PDB file of C-alpha atoms in Angstrom:
ATOM      1  CA  GLU A 236     103.203  90.111  78.579  1.00 74.00           C
ATOM      2  CA  ALA A 237     106.980  89.781  78.156  1.00 85.00           C
ATOM      3  CA  GLU A 238     108.988  89.603  81.360  1.00 94.00           C
ATOM      4  CA  VAL A 239     112.587  89.514  82.485  1.00 97.00           C
ATOM      5  CA  ALA A 240     113.466  86.050  83.772  1.00 97.00           C
ATOM      6  CA  GLN A 241     115.994  85.374  86.519  1.00 98.00           C
ATOM      7  CA  SER A 242     117.239  82.224  88.194  1.00 97.00           C
ATOM      8  CA  PRO A 243     117.616  81.011  90.774  1.00 97.00           C
ATOM      9  CA  ARG A 244     115.114  82.958  92.874  1.00 97.00           C
ATOM     10  CA  TYR A 245     116.937  82.091  96.085  1.00 97.00           C
ATOM     11  CA  LYS A 246     120.515  81.044  96.748  1.00 98.00           C
ATOM     12  CA  ILE A 247     122.182  80.141 100.023  1.00 98.00           C
ATOM     13  CA  THR A 248     125.925  79.644  99.988  1.00 97.00           C
ATOM     14  CA  GLU A 249     128.863  79.622 102.342  1.00 97.00           C
ATOM     15  CA  LYS A 250     131.491  82.318 102.228  1.00 95.00           C
ATOM     16  CA  SER A 251     134.395  81.656  99.871  1.00 96.00           C
ATOM     17  CA  GLN A 252     132.150  79.643  97.543  1.00 97.00           C
ATOM     18  CA  ALA A 253     131.337  80.665  93.976  1.00 98.00           C
ATOM     19  CA  VAL A 254     127.815  81.642  92.916  1.00 98.00           C
ATOM     20  CA  ALA A 255     126.279  82.496  89.575  1.00 98.00           C
ATOM     21  CA  PHE A 256     123.026  84.197  88.603  1.00 98.00           C
ATOM     22  CA  TRP A 257     121.322  84.097  85.227  1.00 98.00           C
ATOM     23  CA  CYS A 258     119.129  86.656  83.498  1.00 98.00           C
ATOM     24  CA  ASP A 259     117.092  86.509  80.299  1.00 97.00           C
ATOM     25  CA  PRO A 260     115.904  89.997  79.277  1.00 97.00           C
ATOM     26  CA  ILE A 261     112.793  90.889  77.334  1.00 96.00           C
ATOM     27  CA  SER A 262     113.247  89.861  73.713  1.00 94.00           C
ATOM     28  CA  GLY A 263     114.681  92.674  71.612  1.00 92.00           C
ATOM     29  CA  HIS A 264     115.965  94.731  74.532  1.00 94.00           C
ATOM     30  CA  ALA A 265     119.541  95.769  73.762  1.00 92.00           C
ATOM     31  CA  THR A 266     120.355  97.169  77.188  1.00 93.00           C
ATOM     32  CA  LEU A 267     120.734  94.900  80.214  1.00 95.00           C
ATOM     33  CA  TYR A 268     121.482  95.937  83.773  1.00 96.00           C
ATOM     34  CA  TRP A 269     122.533  94.122  86.944  1.00 98.00           C
ATOM     35  CA  TYR A 270     121.686  95.805  90.254  1.00 98.00           C
ATOM     36  CA  ARG A 271     122.347  94.909  93.877  1.00 98.00           C
ATOM     37  CA  GLN A 272     119.774  95.872  96.491  1.00 98.00           C
ATOM     38  CA  ILE A 273     120.548  95.693 100.190  1.00 96.00           C
ATOM     39  CA  LEU A 274     117.534  95.466 102.487  1.00 93.00           C
ATOM     40  CA  GLY A 275     116.097  98.913 103.170  1.00 91.00           C
ATOM     41  CA  GLN A 276     118.008 100.573 100.346  1.00 94.00           C
ATOM     42  CA  GLY A 277     117.369 101.283  96.697  1.00 96.00           C
ATOM     43  CA  PRO A 278     118.923  99.240  93.883  1.00 97.00           C
ATOM     44  CA  GLU A 279     122.513 100.124  93.024  1.00 96.00           C
ATOM     45  CA  LEU A 280     123.837  99.566  89.505  1.00 96.00           C
ATOM     46  CA  LEU A 281     126.639  97.018  89.235  1.00 97.00           C
ATOM     47  CA  VAL A 282     127.026  96.682  85.469  1.00 96.00           C
ATOM     48  CA  GLN A 283     125.295  97.829  82.284  1.00 95.00           C
ATOM     49  CA  PHE A 284     125.503  96.113  78.894  1.00 94.00           C
ATOM     50  CA  GLN A 285     124.657  97.517  75.488  1.00 92.00           C
ATOM     51  CA  ASP A 286     124.250  94.379  73.382  1.00 93.00           C
ATOM     52  CA  GLU A 287     127.314  92.302  74.333  1.00 93.00           C
ATOM     53  CA  SER A 288     129.500  95.249  75.401  1.00 93.00           C
ATOM     54  CA  VAL A 289     129.967  96.561  78.922  1.00 93.00           C
ATOM     55  CA  VAL A 290     129.222 100.320  78.985  1.00 91.00           C
ATOM     56  CA  ASP A 291     129.380 100.880  82.747  1.00 92.00           C
ATOM     57  CA  ASP A 292     130.940  98.649  85.396  1.00 94.00           C
ATOM     58  CA  SER A 293     132.306 101.398  87.600  1.00 91.00           C
ATOM     59  CA  GLN A 294     130.537 100.028  90.711  1.00 93.00           C
ATOM     60  CA  LEU A 295     131.332  96.373  90.080  1.00 96.00           C
ATOM     61  CA  PRO A 296     133.855  94.933  92.595  1.00 94.00           C
ATOM     62  CA  LYS A 297     136.019  93.454  89.895  1.00 92.00           C
ATOM     63  CA  ASP A 298     138.235  91.477  92.226  1.00 95.00           C
ATOM     64  CA  ARG A 299     135.381  89.067  92.916  1.00 97.00           C
ATOM     65  CA  PHE A 300     132.488  89.919  90.571  1.00 97.00           C
ATOM     66  CA  SER A 301     132.293  89.252  86.858  1.00 97.00           C
ATOM     67  CA  ALA A 302     129.513  89.611  84.315  1.00 97.00           C
ATOM     68  CA  GLU A 303     129.113  88.557  80.739  1.00 96.00           C
ATOM     69  CA  ARG A 304     126.571  88.749  77.949  1.00 96.00           C
ATOM     70  CA  LEU A 305     128.299  86.755  75.268  1.00 85.00           C
ATOM     71  CA  LYS A 306     125.692  86.785  72.477  1.00 89.00           C
ATOM     72  CA  GLY A 307     124.022  89.998  73.493  1.00 87.00           C
ATOM     73  CA  VAL A 308     120.966  88.198  74.839  1.00 93.00           C
ATOM     74  CA  ASP A 309     121.056  86.490  78.237  1.00 96.00           C
ATOM     75  CA  SER A 310     123.606  87.311  80.903  1.00 98.00           C
ATOM     76  CA  THR A 311     125.421  85.746  83.850  1.00 98.00           C
ATOM     77  CA  LEU A 312     126.692  87.467  86.975  1.00 98.00           C
ATOM     78  CA  LYS A 313     129.266  85.582  89.020  1.00 98.00           C
ATOM     79  CA  ILE A 314     130.726  86.108  92.472  1.00 98.00           C
ATOM     80  CA  GLN A 315     133.883  84.285  93.458  1.00 97.00           C
ATOM     81  CA  PRO A 316     134.565  84.046  96.330  1.00 97.00           C
ATOM     82  CA  ALA A 317     131.361  85.112  98.039  1.00 97.00           C
ATOM     83  CA  GLU A 318     131.670  87.179 101.224  1.00 97.00           C
ATOM     84  CA  LEU A 319     129.190  87.758 104.052  1.00 96.00           C
ATOM     85  CA  GLY A 320     128.636  91.331 102.851  1.00 96.00           C
ATOM     86  CA  ASP A 321     127.408  90.088  99.474  1.00 97.00           C
ATOM     87  CA  SER A 322     124.093  88.991 100.979  1.00 97.00           C
ATOM     88  CA  ALA A 323     121.506  91.008  99.079  1.00 97.00           C
ATOM     89  CA  MET A 324     118.900  90.904  96.309  1.00 98.00           C
ATOM     90  CA  TYR A 325     120.440  90.826  92.826  1.00 98.00           C
ATOM     91  CA  LEU A 326     118.152  92.339  90.240  1.00 98.00           C
ATOM     92  CA  CYS A 327     118.366  92.189  86.472  1.00 98.00           C
ATOM     93  CA  ALA A 328     116.615  94.748  84.268  1.00 97.00           C
ATOM     94  CA  SER A 329     116.377  95.442  80.561  1.00 95.00           C
ATOM     95  CA  SER A 330     115.306  98.343  78.409  1.00 92.00           C
ATOM     96  CA  GLY A 331     114.577  98.933  74.756  1.00 88.00           C
ATOM     97  CA  GLN A 332     114.388 102.256  72.960  1.00 78.00           C
ATOM     98  CA  GLY A 333     112.455 103.956  75.729  1.00 77.00           C
ATOM     99  CA  ARG A 334     113.562 105.307  79.081  1.00 85.00           C
ATOM    100  CA  VAL A 335     111.849 102.665  81.194  1.00 92.00           C
ATOM    101  CA  GLN A 336     113.640  99.703  82.741  1.00 94.00           C
ATOM    102  CA  PHE A 337     111.822  96.419  83.255  1.00 96.00           C
ATOM    103  CA  PHE A 338     112.988  94.403  86.229  1.00 97.00           C
ATOM    104  CA  GLY A 339     113.030  90.689  86.864  1.00 97.00           C
ATOM    105  CA  PRO A 340     111.925  89.105  90.159  1.00 97.00           C
ATOM    106  CA  GLY A 341     115.477  89.071  91.518  1.00 97.00           C
ATOM    107  CA  THR A 342     117.731  86.495  93.164  1.00 97.00           C
ATOM    108  CA  ARG A 343     117.919  86.628  96.963  1.00 97.00           C
ATOM    109  CA  LEU A 344     121.471  85.662  97.981  1.00 98.00           C
ATOM    110  CA  THR A 345     122.340  84.658 101.533  1.00 97.00           C
ATOM    111  CA  VAL A 346     125.984  84.091 102.379  1.00 97.00           C
ATOM    112  CA  LEU A 347     126.621  82.120 105.588  1.00 96.00           C
TER     113      LEU A 347
ATOM    114  CA  SER B 128     128.087 112.324  93.852  1.00 74.00           C
ATOM    115  CA  GLN B 129     124.338 112.569  93.469  1.00 79.00           C
ATOM    116  CA  LYS B 130     122.295 112.021  96.643  1.00 85.00           C
ATOM    117  CA  ILE B 131     118.608 111.208  96.667  1.00 92.00           C
ATOM    118  CA  GLU B 132     116.506 111.412  99.806  1.00 93.00           C
ATOM    119  CA  GLN B 133     113.010 110.049 100.202  1.00 94.00           C
ATOM    120  CA  ASN B 134     110.774 110.129 103.280  1.00 84.00           C
ATOM    121  CA  SER B 135     112.882 108.117 105.697  1.00 76.00           C
ATOM    122  CA  GLU B 136     109.947 107.143 107.892  1.00 84.00           C
ATOM    123  CA  ALA B 137     107.268 104.737 106.744  1.00 92.00           C
ATOM    124  CA  LEU B 138     104.026 106.437 105.776  1.00 94.00           C
ATOM    125  CA  ASN B 139     100.816 105.139 107.330  1.00 96.00           C
ATOM    126  CA  ILE B 140      97.507 106.497 106.050  1.00 96.00           C
ATOM    127  CA  GLN B 141      93.824 105.635 106.102  1.00 97.00           C
ATOM    128  CA  GLU B 142      92.096 104.168 103.089  1.00 97.00           C
ATOM    129  CA  GLY B 143      90.576 106.843 100.877  1.00 97.00           C
ATOM    130  CA  LYS B 144      93.110 109.521 101.835  1.00 97.00           C
ATOM    131  CA  THR B 145      95.806 110.938  99.590  1.00 97.00           C
ATOM    132  CA  ALA B 146      99.347 109.673 100.107  1.00 96.00           C
ATOM    133  CA  THR B 147     102.142 112.134  99.340  1.00 97.00           C
ATOM    134  CA  LEU B 148     105.714 110.906  98.997  1.00 97.00           C
ATOM    135  CA  THR B 149     108.734 113.195  98.698  1.00 97.00           C
ATOM    136  CA  CYS B 150     111.940 112.832  96.715  1.00 96.00           C
ATOM    137  CA  ASN B 151     114.737 115.375  97.093  1.00 96.00           C
ATOM    138  CA  TYR B 152     118.053 115.340  95.287  1.00 94.00           C
ATOM    139  CA  THR B 153     121.287 117.292  95.285  1.00 90.00           C
ATOM    140  CA  ASN B 154     123.502 118.426  92.448  1.00 82.00           C
ATOM    141  CA  TYR B 155     122.370 118.486  88.834  1.00 80.00           C
ATOM    142  CA  SER B 156     118.868 117.747  87.641  1.00 82.00           C
ATOM    143  CA  PRO B 157     118.242 114.583  85.627  1.00 85.00           C
ATOM    144  CA  ALA B 158     116.749 114.402  82.156  1.00 86.00           C
ATOM    145  CA  TYR B 159     113.928 112.284  83.577  1.00 92.00           C
ATOM    146  CA  LEU B 160     112.604 111.416  86.998  1.00 94.00           C
ATOM    147  CA  GLN B 161     110.817 108.110  87.495  1.00 96.00           C
ATOM    148  CA  TRP B 162     108.777 106.436  90.206  1.00 97.00           C
ATOM    149  CA  TYR B 163     108.726 102.678  90.732  1.00 98.00           C
ATOM    150  CA  ARG B 164     106.696 100.444  93.036  1.00 98.00           C
ATOM    151  CA  GLN B 165     108.323  97.493  94.793  1.00 98.00           C
ATOM    152  CA  ASP B 166     106.516  94.764  96.690  1.00 97.00           C
ATOM    153  CA  PRO B 167     108.405  92.614  99.235  1.00 94.00           C
ATOM    154  CA  GLY B 168     110.676  90.077  97.577  1.00 92.00           C
ATOM    155  CA  ARG B 169     109.914  91.370  94.075  1.00 95.00           C
ATOM    156  CA  GLY B 170     111.617  93.585  91.513  1.00 96.00           C
ATOM    157  CA  PRO B 171     110.597  97.236  91.049  1.00 97.00           C
ATOM    158  CA  VAL B 172     107.753  98.007  88.659  1.00 97.00           C
ATOM    159  CA  PHE B 173     107.669 101.243  86.653  1.00 96.00           C
ATOM    160  CA  LEU B 174     104.817 103.629  87.419  1.00 97.00           C
ATOM    161  CA  LEU B 175     105.433 107.098  86.004  1.00 95.00           C
ATOM    162  CA  LEU B 176     108.081 109.148  84.226  1.00 94.00           C
ATOM    163  CA  ILE B 177     108.345 112.944  84.084  1.00 95.00           C
ATOM    164  CA  ARG B 178     110.758 114.967  81.971  1.00 93.00           C
ATOM    165  CA  GLU B 179     112.844 117.825  83.350  1.00 90.00           C
ATOM    166  CA  ASN B 180     110.799 120.376  81.389  1.00 92.00           C
ATOM    167  CA  GLU B 181     107.470 119.055  82.688  1.00 94.00           C
ATOM    168  CA  LYS B 182     105.854 120.277  85.899  1.00 92.00           C
ATOM    169  CA  GLU B 183     103.221 117.620  86.438  1.00 96.00           C
ATOM    170  CA  LYS B 184     102.140 114.222  85.117  1.00 96.00           C
ATOM    171  CA  ARG B 185      99.048 112.186  85.897  1.00 97.00           C
ATOM    172  CA  LYS B 186      98.047 108.575  85.424  1.00 95.00           C
ATOM    173  CA  GLU B 187      94.757 107.403  86.859  1.00 96.00           C
ATOM    174  CA  ARG B 188      95.046 107.917  90.662  1.00 97.00           C
ATOM    175  CA  LEU B 189      98.728 108.809  90.463  1.00 98.00           C
ATOM    176  CA  LYS B 190     100.222 112.284  90.111  1.00 98.00           C
ATOM    177  CA  VAL B 191     103.854 113.316  90.072  1.00 98.00           C
ATOM    178  CA  THR B 192     105.311 116.816  90.166  1.00 97.00           C
ATOM    179  CA  PHE B 193     108.860 117.856  89.353  1.00 95.00           C
ATOM    180  CA  ASP B 194     110.448 121.115  90.496  1.00 93.00           C
ATOM    181  CA  THR B 195     114.020 121.477  89.216  1.00 91.00           C
ATOM    182  CA  THR B 196     114.454 124.720  91.168  1.00 92.00           C
ATOM    183  CA  LEU B 197     113.666 123.049  94.481  1.00 93.00           C
ATOM    184  CA  LYS B 198     115.278 119.800  93.246  1.00 93.00           C
ATOM    185  CA  GLN B 199     112.219 117.935  94.416  1.00 95.00           C
ATOM    186  CA  SER B 200     109.550 115.581  93.156  1.00 96.00           C
ATOM    187  CA  LEU B 201     106.275 114.808  94.882  1.00 97.00           C
ATOM    188  CA  PHE B 202     104.343 111.606  94.222  1.00 97.00           C
ATOM    189  CA  HIS B 203     100.649 111.509  95.088  1.00 98.00           C
ATOM    190  CA  ILE B 204      98.254 108.572  95.274  1.00 98.00           C
ATOM    191  CA  THR B 205      94.667 109.766  95.577  1.00 97.00           C
ATOM    192  CA  ALA B 206      91.825 107.679  97.001  1.00 97.00           C
ATOM    193  CA  SER B 207      94.390 105.268  98.398  1.00 97.00           C
ATOM    194  CA  GLN B 208      93.582 101.588  98.833  1.00 97.00           C
ATOM    195  CA  PRO B 209      95.166  98.822 100.945  1.00 97.00           C
ATOM    196  CA  ALA B 210      96.447  97.338  97.656  1.00 98.00           C
ATOM    197  CA  ASP B 211      98.619 100.450  97.271  1.00 98.00           C
ATOM    198  CA  SER B 212     100.703  99.331 100.263  1.00 98.00           C
ATOM    199  CA  ALA B 213     104.263  98.852  99.003  1.00 98.00           C
ATOM    200  CA  THR B 214     107.643 100.567  98.871  1.00 97.00           C
ATOM    201  CA  TYR B 215     107.876 103.414  96.365  1.00 98.00           C
ATOM    202  CA  LEU B 216     111.223 104.239  94.794  1.00 97.00           C
ATOM    203  CA  CYS B 217     112.213 107.539  93.246  1.00 97.00           C
ATOM    204  CA  ALA B 218     114.821 107.237  90.474  1.00 96.00           C
ATOM    205  CA  LEU B 219     116.762 109.838  88.530  1.00 94.00           C
ATOM    206  CA  LEU B 220     117.646 109.044  84.935  1.00 91.00           C
ATOM    207  CA  TYR B 221     120.728 110.700  83.482  1.00 88.00           C
ATOM    208  CA  LEU B 222     121.499 110.410  79.795  1.00 83.00           C
ATOM    209  CA  ILE B 223     125.130 109.583  79.093  1.00 77.00           C
ATOM    210  CA  TYR B 224     126.543 109.868  75.598  1.00 73.00           C
ATOM    211  CA  ASN B 225     126.976 106.458  74.014  1.00 68.00           C
ATOM    212  CA  GLN B 226     125.745 104.703  77.150  1.00 68.00           C
ATOM    213  CA  GLY B 227     122.045 105.374  77.125  1.00 70.00           C
ATOM    214  CA  GLY B 228     120.503 106.092  80.483  1.00 79.00           C
ATOM    215  CA  LYS B 229     121.868 105.665  84.008  1.00 86.00           C
ATOM    216  CA  LEU B 230     119.273 105.255  86.738  1.00 91.00           C
ATOM    217  CA  ILE B 231     120.057 106.286  90.313  1.00 94.00           C
ATOM    218  CA  PHE B 232     117.556 105.186  92.969  1.00 96.00           C
ATOM    219  CA  GLY B 233     116.532 106.644  96.283  1.00 96.00           C
ATOM    220  CA  GLN B 234     116.206 104.381  99.299  1.00 96.00           C
ATOM    221  CA  GLY B 235     112.434 104.122  98.960  1.00 96.00           C
ATOM    222  CA  THR B 236     109.468 105.005 101.160  1.00 97.00           C
ATOM    223  CA  GLU B 237     107.284 102.282 102.628  1.00 97.00           C
ATOM    224  CA  LEU B 238     103.588 103.101 102.353  1.00 97.00           C
ATOM    225  CA  SER B 239     100.948 101.316 104.419  1.00 97.00           C
ATOM    226  CA  VAL B 240      97.259 101.974 103.718  1.00 97.00           C
ATOM    227  CA  LYS B 241      94.929 100.825 106.494  1.00 96.00           C
ATOM    228  CA  PRO B 242      91.322  99.821 105.794  1.00 94.00           C
TER     229      PRO B 242
END
């Protein structure tokens, strides 16, 4: 069964350092999402891509976060510089023609 | 902005009983309401979807209801099993022109089923 792949699964970094997360969606899925989930809360959308175009990045802290999906397939989310408050689970999801989103296993980020 | 509230307290039930989880929202009703399951350290997994013009949907031991007048959805797991222990997320899907769907999640309810 096709799955969304994410790496790394865990990342520990010091504040002010740069971090990057990678996501490979299910093959053929045009829509890709990045979410942030703080412990005890639901996922919150950071950015949504349709193919290679950003369609919603209203909740992305653009002073330190950036996301790209250059060829409309895999995607990278970057944080520079990381802050203590960025510690969270970063989830990638993709969807095809239907209304269901398929999530990857996530990247657990700890900022020290 | 849209607010979604799920049972804030963890739900503890005995195996074999029916678990009922609540999802309430404010403001406008979504085109679809979805329920996801999330295990610790994992991504959410889709369970059920119900449209705004549907009252009830069933899938095996799962049942979801959707009342747009009350702005509430109920999620039921019948004949619960310890393997059903997880966090359950309610999510509202809004369709936005030229952007597809935007999913807004509740904070989740932790369910624990005791043998």
